[in-house]
GROMACS .gro file of C-alpha atoms in nm:
model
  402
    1UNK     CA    1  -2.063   2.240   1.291
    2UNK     CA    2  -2.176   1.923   1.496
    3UNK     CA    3  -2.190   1.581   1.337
    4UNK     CA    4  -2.573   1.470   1.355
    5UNK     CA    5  -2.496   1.071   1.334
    6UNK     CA    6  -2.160   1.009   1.542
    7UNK     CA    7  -2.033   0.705   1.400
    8UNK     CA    8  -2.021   0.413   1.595
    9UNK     CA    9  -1.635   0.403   1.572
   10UNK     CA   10  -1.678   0.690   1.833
   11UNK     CA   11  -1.957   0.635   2.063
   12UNK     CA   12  -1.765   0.348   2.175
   13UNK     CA   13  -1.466   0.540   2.237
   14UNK     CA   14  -1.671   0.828   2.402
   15UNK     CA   15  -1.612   0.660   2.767
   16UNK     CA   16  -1.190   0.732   2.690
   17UNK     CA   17  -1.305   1.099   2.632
   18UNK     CA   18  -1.541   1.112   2.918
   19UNK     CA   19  -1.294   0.962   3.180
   20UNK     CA   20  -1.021   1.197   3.093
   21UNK     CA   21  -1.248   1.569   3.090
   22UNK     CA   22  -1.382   1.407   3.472
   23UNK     CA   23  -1.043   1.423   3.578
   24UNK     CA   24  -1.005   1.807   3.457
   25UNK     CA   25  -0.790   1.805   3.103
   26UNK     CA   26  -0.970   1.834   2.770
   27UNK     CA   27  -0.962   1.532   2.503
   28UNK     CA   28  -1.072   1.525   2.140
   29UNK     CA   29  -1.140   1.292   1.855
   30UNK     CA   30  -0.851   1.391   1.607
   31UNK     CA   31  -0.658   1.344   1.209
   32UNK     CA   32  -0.787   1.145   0.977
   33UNK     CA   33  -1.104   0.944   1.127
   34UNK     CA   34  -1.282   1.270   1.176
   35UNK     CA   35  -1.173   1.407   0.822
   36UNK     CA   36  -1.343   1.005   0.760
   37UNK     CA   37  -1.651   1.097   0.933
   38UNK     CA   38  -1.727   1.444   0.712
   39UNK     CA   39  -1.701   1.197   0.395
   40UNK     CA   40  -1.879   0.931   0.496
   41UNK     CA   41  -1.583   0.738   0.465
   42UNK     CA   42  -1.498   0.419   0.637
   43UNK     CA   43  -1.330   0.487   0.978
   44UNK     CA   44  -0.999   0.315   1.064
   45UNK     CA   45  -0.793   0.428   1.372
   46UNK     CA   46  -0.949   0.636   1.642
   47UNK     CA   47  -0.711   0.850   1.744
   48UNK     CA   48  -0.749   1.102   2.090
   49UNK     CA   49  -0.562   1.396   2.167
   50UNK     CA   50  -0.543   1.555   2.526
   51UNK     CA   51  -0.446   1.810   2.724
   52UNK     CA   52  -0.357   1.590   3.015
   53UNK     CA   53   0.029   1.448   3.010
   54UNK     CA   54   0.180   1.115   2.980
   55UNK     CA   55   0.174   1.053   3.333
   56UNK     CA   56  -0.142   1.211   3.422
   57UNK     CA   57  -0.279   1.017   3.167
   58UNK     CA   58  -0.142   0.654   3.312
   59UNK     CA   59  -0.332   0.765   3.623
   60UNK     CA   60  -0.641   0.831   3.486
   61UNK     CA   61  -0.661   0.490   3.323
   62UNK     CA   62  -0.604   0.136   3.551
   63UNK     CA   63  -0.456  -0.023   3.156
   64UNK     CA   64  -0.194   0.127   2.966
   65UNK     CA   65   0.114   0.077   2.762
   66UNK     CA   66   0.404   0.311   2.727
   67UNK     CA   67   0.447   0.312   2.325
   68UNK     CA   68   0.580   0.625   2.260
   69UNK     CA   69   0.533   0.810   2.576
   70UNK     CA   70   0.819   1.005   2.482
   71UNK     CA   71   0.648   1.154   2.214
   72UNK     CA   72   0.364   1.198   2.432
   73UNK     CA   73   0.127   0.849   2.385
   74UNK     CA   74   0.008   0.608   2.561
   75UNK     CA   75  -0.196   0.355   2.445
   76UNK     CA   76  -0.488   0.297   2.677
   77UNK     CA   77  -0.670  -0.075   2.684
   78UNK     CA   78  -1.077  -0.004   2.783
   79UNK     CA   79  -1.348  -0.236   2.742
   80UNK     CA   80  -1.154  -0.508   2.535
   81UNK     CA   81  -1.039  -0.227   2.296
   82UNK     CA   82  -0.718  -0.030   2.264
   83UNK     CA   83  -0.689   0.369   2.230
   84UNK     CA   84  -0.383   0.560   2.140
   85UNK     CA   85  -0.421   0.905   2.355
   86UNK     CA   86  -0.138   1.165   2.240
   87UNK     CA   87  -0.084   1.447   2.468
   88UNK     CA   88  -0.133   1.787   2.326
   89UNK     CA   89   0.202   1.884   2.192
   90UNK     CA   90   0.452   2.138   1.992
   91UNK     CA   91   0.784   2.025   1.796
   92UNK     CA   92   1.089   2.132   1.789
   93UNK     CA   93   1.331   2.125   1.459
   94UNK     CA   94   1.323   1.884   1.271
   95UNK     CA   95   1.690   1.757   1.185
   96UNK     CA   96   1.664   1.491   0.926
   97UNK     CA   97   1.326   1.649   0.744
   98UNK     CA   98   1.158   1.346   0.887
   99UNK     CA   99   1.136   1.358   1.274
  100UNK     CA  100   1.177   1.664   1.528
  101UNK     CA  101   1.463   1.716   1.712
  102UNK     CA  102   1.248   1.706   2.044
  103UNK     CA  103   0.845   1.758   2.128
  104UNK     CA  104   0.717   1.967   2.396
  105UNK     CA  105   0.375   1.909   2.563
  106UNK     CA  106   0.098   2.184   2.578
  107UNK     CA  107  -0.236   2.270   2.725
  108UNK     CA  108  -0.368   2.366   2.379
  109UNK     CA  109  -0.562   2.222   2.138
  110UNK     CA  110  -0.552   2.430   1.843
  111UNK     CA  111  -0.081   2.470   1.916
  112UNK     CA  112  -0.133   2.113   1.886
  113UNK     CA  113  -0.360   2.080   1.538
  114UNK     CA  114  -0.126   2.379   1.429
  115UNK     CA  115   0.171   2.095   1.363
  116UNK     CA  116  -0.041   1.863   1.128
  117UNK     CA  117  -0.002   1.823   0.764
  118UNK     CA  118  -0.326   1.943   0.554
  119UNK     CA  119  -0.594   2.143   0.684
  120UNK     CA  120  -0.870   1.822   0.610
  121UNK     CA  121  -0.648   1.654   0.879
  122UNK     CA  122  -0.648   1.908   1.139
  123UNK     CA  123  -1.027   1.885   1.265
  124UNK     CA  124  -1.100   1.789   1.653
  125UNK     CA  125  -1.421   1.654   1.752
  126UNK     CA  126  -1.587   1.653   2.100
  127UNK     CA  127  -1.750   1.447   2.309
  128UNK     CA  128  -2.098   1.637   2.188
  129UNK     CA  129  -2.002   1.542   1.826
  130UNK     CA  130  -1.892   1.940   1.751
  131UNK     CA  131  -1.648   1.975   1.502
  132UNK     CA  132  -1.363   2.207   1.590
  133UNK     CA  133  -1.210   2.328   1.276
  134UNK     CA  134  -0.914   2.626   1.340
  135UNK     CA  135  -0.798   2.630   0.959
  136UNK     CA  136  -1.103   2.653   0.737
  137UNK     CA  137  -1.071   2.262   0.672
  138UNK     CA  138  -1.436   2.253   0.642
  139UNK     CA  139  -1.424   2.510   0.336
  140UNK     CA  140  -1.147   2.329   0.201
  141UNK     CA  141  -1.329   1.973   0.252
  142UNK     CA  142  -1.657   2.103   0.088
  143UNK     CA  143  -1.418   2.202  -0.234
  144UNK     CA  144  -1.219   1.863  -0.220
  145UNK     CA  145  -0.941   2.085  -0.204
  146UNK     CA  146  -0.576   1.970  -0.035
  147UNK     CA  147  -0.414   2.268   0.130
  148UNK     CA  148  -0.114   2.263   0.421
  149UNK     CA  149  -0.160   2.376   0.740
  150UNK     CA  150  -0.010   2.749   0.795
  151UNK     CA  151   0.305   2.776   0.546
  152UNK     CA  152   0.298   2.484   0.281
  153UNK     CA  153   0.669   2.549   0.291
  154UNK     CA  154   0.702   2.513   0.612
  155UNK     CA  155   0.516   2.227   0.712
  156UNK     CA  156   0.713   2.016   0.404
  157UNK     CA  157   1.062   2.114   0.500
  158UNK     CA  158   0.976   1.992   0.841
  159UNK     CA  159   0.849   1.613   0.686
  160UNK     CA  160   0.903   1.614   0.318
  161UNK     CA  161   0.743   1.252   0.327
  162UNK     CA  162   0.389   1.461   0.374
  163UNK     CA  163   0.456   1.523   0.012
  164UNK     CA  164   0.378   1.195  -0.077
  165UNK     CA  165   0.119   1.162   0.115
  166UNK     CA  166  -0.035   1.501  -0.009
  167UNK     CA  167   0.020   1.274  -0.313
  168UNK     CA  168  -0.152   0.957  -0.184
  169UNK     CA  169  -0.434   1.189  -0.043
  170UNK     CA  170  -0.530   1.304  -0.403
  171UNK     CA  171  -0.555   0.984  -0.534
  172UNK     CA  172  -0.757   0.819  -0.239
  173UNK     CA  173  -0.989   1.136  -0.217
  174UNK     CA  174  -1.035   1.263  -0.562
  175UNK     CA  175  -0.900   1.612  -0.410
  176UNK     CA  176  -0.726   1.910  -0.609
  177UNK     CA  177  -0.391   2.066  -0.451
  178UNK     CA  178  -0.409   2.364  -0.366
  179UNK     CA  179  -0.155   2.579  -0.583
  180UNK     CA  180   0.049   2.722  -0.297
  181UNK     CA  181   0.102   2.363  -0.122
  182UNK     CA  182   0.134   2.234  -0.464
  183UNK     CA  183   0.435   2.440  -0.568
  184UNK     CA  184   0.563   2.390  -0.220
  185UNK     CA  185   0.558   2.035  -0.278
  186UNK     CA  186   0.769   2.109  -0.601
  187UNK     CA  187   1.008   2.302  -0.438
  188UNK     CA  188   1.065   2.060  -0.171
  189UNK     CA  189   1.066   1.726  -0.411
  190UNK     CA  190   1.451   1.691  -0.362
  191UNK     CA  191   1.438   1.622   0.040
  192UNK     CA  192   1.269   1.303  -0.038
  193UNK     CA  193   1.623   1.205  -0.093
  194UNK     CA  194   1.627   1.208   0.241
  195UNK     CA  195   1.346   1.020   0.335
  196UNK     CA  196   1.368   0.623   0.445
  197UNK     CA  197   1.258   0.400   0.104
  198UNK     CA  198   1.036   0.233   0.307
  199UNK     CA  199   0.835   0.477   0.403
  200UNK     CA  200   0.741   0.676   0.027
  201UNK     CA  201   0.726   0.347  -0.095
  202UNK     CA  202   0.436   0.280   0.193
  203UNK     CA  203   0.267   0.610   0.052
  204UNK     CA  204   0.320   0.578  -0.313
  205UNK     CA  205   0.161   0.195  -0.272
  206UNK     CA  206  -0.135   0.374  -0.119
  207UNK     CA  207  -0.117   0.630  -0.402
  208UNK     CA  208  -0.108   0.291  -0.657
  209UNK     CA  209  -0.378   0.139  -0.488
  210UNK     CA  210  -0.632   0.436  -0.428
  211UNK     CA  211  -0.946   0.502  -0.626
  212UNK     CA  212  -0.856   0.768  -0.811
  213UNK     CA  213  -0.488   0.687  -0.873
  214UNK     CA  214  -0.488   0.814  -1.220
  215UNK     CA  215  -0.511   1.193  -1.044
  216UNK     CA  216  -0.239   1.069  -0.788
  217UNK     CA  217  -0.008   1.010  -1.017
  218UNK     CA  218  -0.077   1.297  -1.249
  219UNK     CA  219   0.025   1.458  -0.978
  220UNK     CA  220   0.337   1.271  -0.903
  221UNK     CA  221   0.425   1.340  -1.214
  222UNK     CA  222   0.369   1.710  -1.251
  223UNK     CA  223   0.520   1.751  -0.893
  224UNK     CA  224   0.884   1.610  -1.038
  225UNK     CA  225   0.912   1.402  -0.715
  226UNK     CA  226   0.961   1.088  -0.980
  227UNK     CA  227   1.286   1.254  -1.009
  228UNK     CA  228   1.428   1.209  -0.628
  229UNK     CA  229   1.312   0.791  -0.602
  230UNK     CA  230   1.477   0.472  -0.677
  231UNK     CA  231   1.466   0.385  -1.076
  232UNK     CA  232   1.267   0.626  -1.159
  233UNK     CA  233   1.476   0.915  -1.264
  234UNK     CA  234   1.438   0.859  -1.632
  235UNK     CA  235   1.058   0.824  -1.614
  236UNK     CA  236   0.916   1.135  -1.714
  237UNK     CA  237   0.813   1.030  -2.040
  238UNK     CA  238   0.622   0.710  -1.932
  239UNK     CA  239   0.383   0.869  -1.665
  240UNK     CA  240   0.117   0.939  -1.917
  241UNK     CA  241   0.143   0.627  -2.094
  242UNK     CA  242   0.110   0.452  -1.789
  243UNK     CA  243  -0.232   0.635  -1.692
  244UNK     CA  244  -0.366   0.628  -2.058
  245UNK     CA  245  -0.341   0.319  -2.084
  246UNK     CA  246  -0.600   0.178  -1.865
  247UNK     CA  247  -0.965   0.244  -1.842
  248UNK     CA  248  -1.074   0.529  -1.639
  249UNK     CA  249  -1.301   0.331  -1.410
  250UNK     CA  250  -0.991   0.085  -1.325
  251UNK     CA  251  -0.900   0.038  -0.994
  252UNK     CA  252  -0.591  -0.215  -0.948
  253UNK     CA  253  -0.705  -0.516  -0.702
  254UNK     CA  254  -0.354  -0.564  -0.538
  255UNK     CA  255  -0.043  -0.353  -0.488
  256UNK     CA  256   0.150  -0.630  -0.687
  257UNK     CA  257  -0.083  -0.597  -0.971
  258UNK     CA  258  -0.007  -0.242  -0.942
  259UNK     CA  259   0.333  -0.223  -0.954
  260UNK     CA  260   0.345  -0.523  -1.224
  261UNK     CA  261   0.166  -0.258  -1.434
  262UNK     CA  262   0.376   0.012  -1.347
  263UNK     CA  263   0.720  -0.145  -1.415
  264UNK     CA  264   0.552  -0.252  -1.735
  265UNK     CA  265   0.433   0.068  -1.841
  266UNK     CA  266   0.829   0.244  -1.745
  267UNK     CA  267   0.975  -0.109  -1.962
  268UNK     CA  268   1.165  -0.171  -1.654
  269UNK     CA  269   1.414  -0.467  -1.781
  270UNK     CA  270   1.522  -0.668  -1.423
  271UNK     CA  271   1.181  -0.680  -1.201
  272UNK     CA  272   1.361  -0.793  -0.907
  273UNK     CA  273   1.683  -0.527  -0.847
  274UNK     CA  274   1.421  -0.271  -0.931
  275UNK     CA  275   1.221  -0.337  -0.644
  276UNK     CA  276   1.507  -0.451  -0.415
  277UNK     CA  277   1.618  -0.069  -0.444
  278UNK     CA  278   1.257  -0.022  -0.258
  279UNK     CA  279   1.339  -0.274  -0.041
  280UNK     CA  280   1.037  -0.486  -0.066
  281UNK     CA  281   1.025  -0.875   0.055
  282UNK     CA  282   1.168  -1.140  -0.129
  283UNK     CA  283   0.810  -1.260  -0.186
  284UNK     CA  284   0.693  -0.916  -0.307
  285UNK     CA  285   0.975  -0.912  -0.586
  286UNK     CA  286   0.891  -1.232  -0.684
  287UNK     CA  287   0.528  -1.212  -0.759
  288UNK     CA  288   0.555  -0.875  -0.924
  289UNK     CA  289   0.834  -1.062  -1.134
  290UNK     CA  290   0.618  -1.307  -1.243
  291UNK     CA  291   0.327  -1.090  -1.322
  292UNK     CA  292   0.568  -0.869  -1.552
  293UNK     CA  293   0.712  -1.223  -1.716
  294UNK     CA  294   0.380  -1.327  -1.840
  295UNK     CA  295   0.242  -0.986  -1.945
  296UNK     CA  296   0.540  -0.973  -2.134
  297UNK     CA  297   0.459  -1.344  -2.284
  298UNK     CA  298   0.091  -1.263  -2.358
  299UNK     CA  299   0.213  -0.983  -2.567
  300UNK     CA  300   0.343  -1.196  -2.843
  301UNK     CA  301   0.197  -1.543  -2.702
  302UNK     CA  302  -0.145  -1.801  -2.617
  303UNK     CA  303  -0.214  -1.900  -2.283
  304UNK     CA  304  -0.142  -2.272  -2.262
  305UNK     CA  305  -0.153  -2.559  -1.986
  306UNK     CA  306   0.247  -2.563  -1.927
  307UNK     CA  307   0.160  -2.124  -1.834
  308UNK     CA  308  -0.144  -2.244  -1.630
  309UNK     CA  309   0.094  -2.496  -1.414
  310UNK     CA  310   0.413  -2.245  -1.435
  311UNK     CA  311   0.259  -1.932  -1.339
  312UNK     CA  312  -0.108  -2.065  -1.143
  313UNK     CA  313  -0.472  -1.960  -1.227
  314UNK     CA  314  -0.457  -1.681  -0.964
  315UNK     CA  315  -0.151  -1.567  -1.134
  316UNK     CA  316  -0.252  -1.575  -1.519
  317UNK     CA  317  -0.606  -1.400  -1.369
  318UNK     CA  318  -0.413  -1.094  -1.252
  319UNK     CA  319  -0.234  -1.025  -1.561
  320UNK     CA  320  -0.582  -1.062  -1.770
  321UNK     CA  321  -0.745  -0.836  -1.589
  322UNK     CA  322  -0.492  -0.577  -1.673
  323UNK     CA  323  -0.561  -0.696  -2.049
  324UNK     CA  324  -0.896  -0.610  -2.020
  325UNK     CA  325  -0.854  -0.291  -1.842
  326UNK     CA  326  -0.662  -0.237  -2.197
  327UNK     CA  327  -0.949  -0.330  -2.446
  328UNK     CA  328  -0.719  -0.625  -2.514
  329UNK     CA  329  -0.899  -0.959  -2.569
  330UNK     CA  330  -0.923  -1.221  -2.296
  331UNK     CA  331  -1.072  -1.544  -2.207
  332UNK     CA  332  -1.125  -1.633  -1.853
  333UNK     CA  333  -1.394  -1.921  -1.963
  334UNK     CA  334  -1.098  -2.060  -2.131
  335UNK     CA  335  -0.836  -2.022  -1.854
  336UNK     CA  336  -1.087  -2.257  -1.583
  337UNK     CA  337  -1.071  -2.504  -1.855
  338UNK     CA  338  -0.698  -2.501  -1.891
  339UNK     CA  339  -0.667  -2.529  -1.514
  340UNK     CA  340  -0.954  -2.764  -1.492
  341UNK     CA  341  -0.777  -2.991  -1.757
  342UNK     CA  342  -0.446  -2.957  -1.533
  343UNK     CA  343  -0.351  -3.351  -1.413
  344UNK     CA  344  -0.093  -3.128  -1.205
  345UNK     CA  345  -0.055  -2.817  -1.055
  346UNK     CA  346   0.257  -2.892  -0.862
  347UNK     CA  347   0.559  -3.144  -0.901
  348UNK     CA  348   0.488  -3.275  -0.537
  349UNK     CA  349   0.116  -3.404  -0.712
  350UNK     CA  350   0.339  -3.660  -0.907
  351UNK     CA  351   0.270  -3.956  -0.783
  352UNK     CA  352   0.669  -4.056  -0.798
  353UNK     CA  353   0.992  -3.891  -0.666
  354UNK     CA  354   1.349  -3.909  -0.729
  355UNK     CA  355   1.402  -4.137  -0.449
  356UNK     CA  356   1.119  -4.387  -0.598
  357UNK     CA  357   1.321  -4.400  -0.922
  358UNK     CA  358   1.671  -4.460  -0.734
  359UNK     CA  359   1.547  -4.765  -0.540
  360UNK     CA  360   1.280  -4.893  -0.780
  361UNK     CA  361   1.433  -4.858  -1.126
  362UNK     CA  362   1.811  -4.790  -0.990
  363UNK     CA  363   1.864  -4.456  -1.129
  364UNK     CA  364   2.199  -4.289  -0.983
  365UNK     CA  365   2.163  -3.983  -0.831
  366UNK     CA  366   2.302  -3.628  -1.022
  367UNK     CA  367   2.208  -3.439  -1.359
  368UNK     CA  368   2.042  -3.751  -1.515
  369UNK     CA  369   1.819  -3.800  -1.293
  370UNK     CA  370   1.635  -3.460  -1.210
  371UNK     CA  371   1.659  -3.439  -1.657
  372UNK     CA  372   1.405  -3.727  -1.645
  373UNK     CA  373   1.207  -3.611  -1.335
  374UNK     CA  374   1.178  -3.269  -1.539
  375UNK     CA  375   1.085  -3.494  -1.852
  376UNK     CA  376   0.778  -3.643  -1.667
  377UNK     CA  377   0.690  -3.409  -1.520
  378UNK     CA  378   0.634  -3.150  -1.837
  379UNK     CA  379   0.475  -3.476  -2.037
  380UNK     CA  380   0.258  -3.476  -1.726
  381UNK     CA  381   0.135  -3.102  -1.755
  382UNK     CA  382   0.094  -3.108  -2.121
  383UNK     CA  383  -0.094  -3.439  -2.143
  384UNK     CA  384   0.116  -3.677  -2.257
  385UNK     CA  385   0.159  -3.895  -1.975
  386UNK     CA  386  -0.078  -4.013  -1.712
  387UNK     CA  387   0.004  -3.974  -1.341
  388UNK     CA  388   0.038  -4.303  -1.257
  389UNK     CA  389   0.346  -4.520  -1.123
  390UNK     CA  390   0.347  -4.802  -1.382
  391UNK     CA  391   0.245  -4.558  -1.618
  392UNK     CA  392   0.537  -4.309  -1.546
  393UNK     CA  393   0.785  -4.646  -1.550
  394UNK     CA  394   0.706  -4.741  -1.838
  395UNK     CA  395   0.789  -4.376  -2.045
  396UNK     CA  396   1.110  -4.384  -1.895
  397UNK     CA  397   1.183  -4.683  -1.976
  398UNK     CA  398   1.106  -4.617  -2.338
  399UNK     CA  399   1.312  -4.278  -2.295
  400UNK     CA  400   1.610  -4.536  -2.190
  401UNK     CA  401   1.546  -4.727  -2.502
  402UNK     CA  402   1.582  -4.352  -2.742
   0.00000   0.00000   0.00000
């Protein structure tokens, strides 16, 4: 099969393939920007495989960096852009079902595509925009079907963290897995023990996050590998909840919106240790925290202006959404007026500080003094008091007077 419109992603990287067949090796167009092509799919990183070696290909090219020429690549810099080329190559075993014990470099293409996850990812493509496809991933592309490379069981005990991304590929394709590489996936769930947090939590955000995410985690769910991640143990009786809930056509806008729903749906009671276990930023934790807080408020609760300063428009926006992705009732006319209505969004917009009240009206620093700061400031936000000096001065001098 050729590609009749090479995308434009490649026929600016065509002079990288070109240079390296003049000097003798072969050198393809592989993984997932090809699979991207045969969708119509936007294309990300072009990635180049090549018979020639690490060092044969540092002389081909008068730019490169060594960034993981032990494994074989070397990224080249051409024509203001940067190309990883990855020498054809075989792996040894793999002792931590994550990385392999050593790589060896080949002459041959289809050794090399032989070590790749799913057959959709396995396609070459040539400088005459031919498709090379050594595992009927063309077959399997035209029935949006996911299917491993050789033996599912294989290919999962070598990396069980392609089991999440089989995972993350259903949901961002709309493919079905293919039973075999399905129940291999199954079979395999525990190893993701093994796996570092950060990296299925890098997948399963993608899963989250995808298009079709409802299928992705159907088949998260049905694959048991729930059981063998942080906090989610105990979950198997949420998972449908979780995708029920929300419209079909939902897609979440942010990965913290996504998660915000998820550790609602699983009624996870302490946001932040939940997600620590992940290890996600301090900044990750708390927005998700905060998005969980207010759901939680809006169950029972109004929006009001002290929510609109505590938690921000942006904020209180995210969280409606989700409402309405619920057939719950919302009000985003209402929420601009709120923040419109605001005199503050911030204590720094008061127009005095603690050290204006210490040399102006003599107030001793400690506990007294940040109590009235915090009483401005709230009769600020909810309307009571104008944001103005003698203004200000003159309510706590009346709260002196109480």
């Amino acid at each position: 099969m050729r590609l009749t419109n090479l995308p434009s992603e490649f026929q600016k990287a065509l002079p990288i393939l070109e240079k390296i067949k003049s000097a003798g090796y072969e050198a393809y167009f592989v993984g997932g920007s090809v699979r991207d092509a045969l969708l119509h799919r936007p294309i990300h990183d072009v990635d180049i495989a090549s018979s020639s070696y690490p060092q044969e290909t540092k002389a081909i090219f008068e730019r490169t960096v060594d960034i993981g020429i032990e494994h074989g690549t070397v990224l080249v810099l051409e024509q203001g852009s940067e190309y990883e080329v990855t020498t054809f190559r075989t792996e040894d075993v793999y002792v931590d079902y994550r990385r392999p014990s050593s790589v060896n470099f080949v002459r041959s293409l289809e050794e090399d595509l032989k070590r790749r996850d799913f057959t959709v990812n396995a396609f070459a493509l040539d400088e005459r925009a031919q498709i090379i496809d050594k595992f009927n991933g063309l077959e399997d592309l035209d029935n949006k079907l996911l299917r491993a490379v050789g033996k599912a069981e294989e290919r999962f005990n070598e990396d069980a963290l392609r089991i999440m991304r089989g995972l993350r590929f259903a949901a961002s394709l709309d493919f079905d897995i293919e039973d075999a590489t399905f129940q291999a996936m199954m079979t395999h769930a525990p190893l993701l023990e093994k796996i570092s947090i950060e990296r299925s939590f890098i997948e399963f955000d993608k899963l989250l996050t995808a298009p079709h995410w409802k299928k992705g985690v159907k088949a998260f769910k049905d694959s048991r590998a729930y059981c063998y991640l942080p906090g989610l143990e105990e979950s198997q009786d949420k998972w449908d909840e979780f995708t029920a809930a929300y419209s079909d056509d939902f897609v979440f806008s942010s990965s913290e919106q996504a998660w915000a729903a998820l550790l609602i749906a699983l009624d996870v009671p302490a946001v932040k240790p939940f997600l620590k276990k992940w290890k996600t930023s301090a900044q990750f934790q708390k927005i998700v925290d905060a998005l969980v807080s207010l759901y939680r408020f809006r169950q029972s609760e109004q929006l009001g202006l002290r929510q609109l300063y505590q938690y921000g428009r942006e904020t209180i926006e995210v969280i409606e959404e989700l409402r309405q992705a619920q057939g719950l009732a919302v009000d985003f006319e209402k929420i601009a007026e709120l923040d419109q209505s605001l005199l503050i969004h911030d204590k720094h917009d008061i127009v005095v500080n603690g050290g204006m009240l210490m040399s102006e009206l003599g107030i001793k620093p400690g506990p007294e003094l940040g109590k009235i700061l915090s009483q401005v400031e709230w009769a600020i936000v909810d309307g009571k008091l104008a944001n103005k000096k003698e203004t200000i001065f003159d309510f706590i001098a009346n709260l002196d007077s109480k």
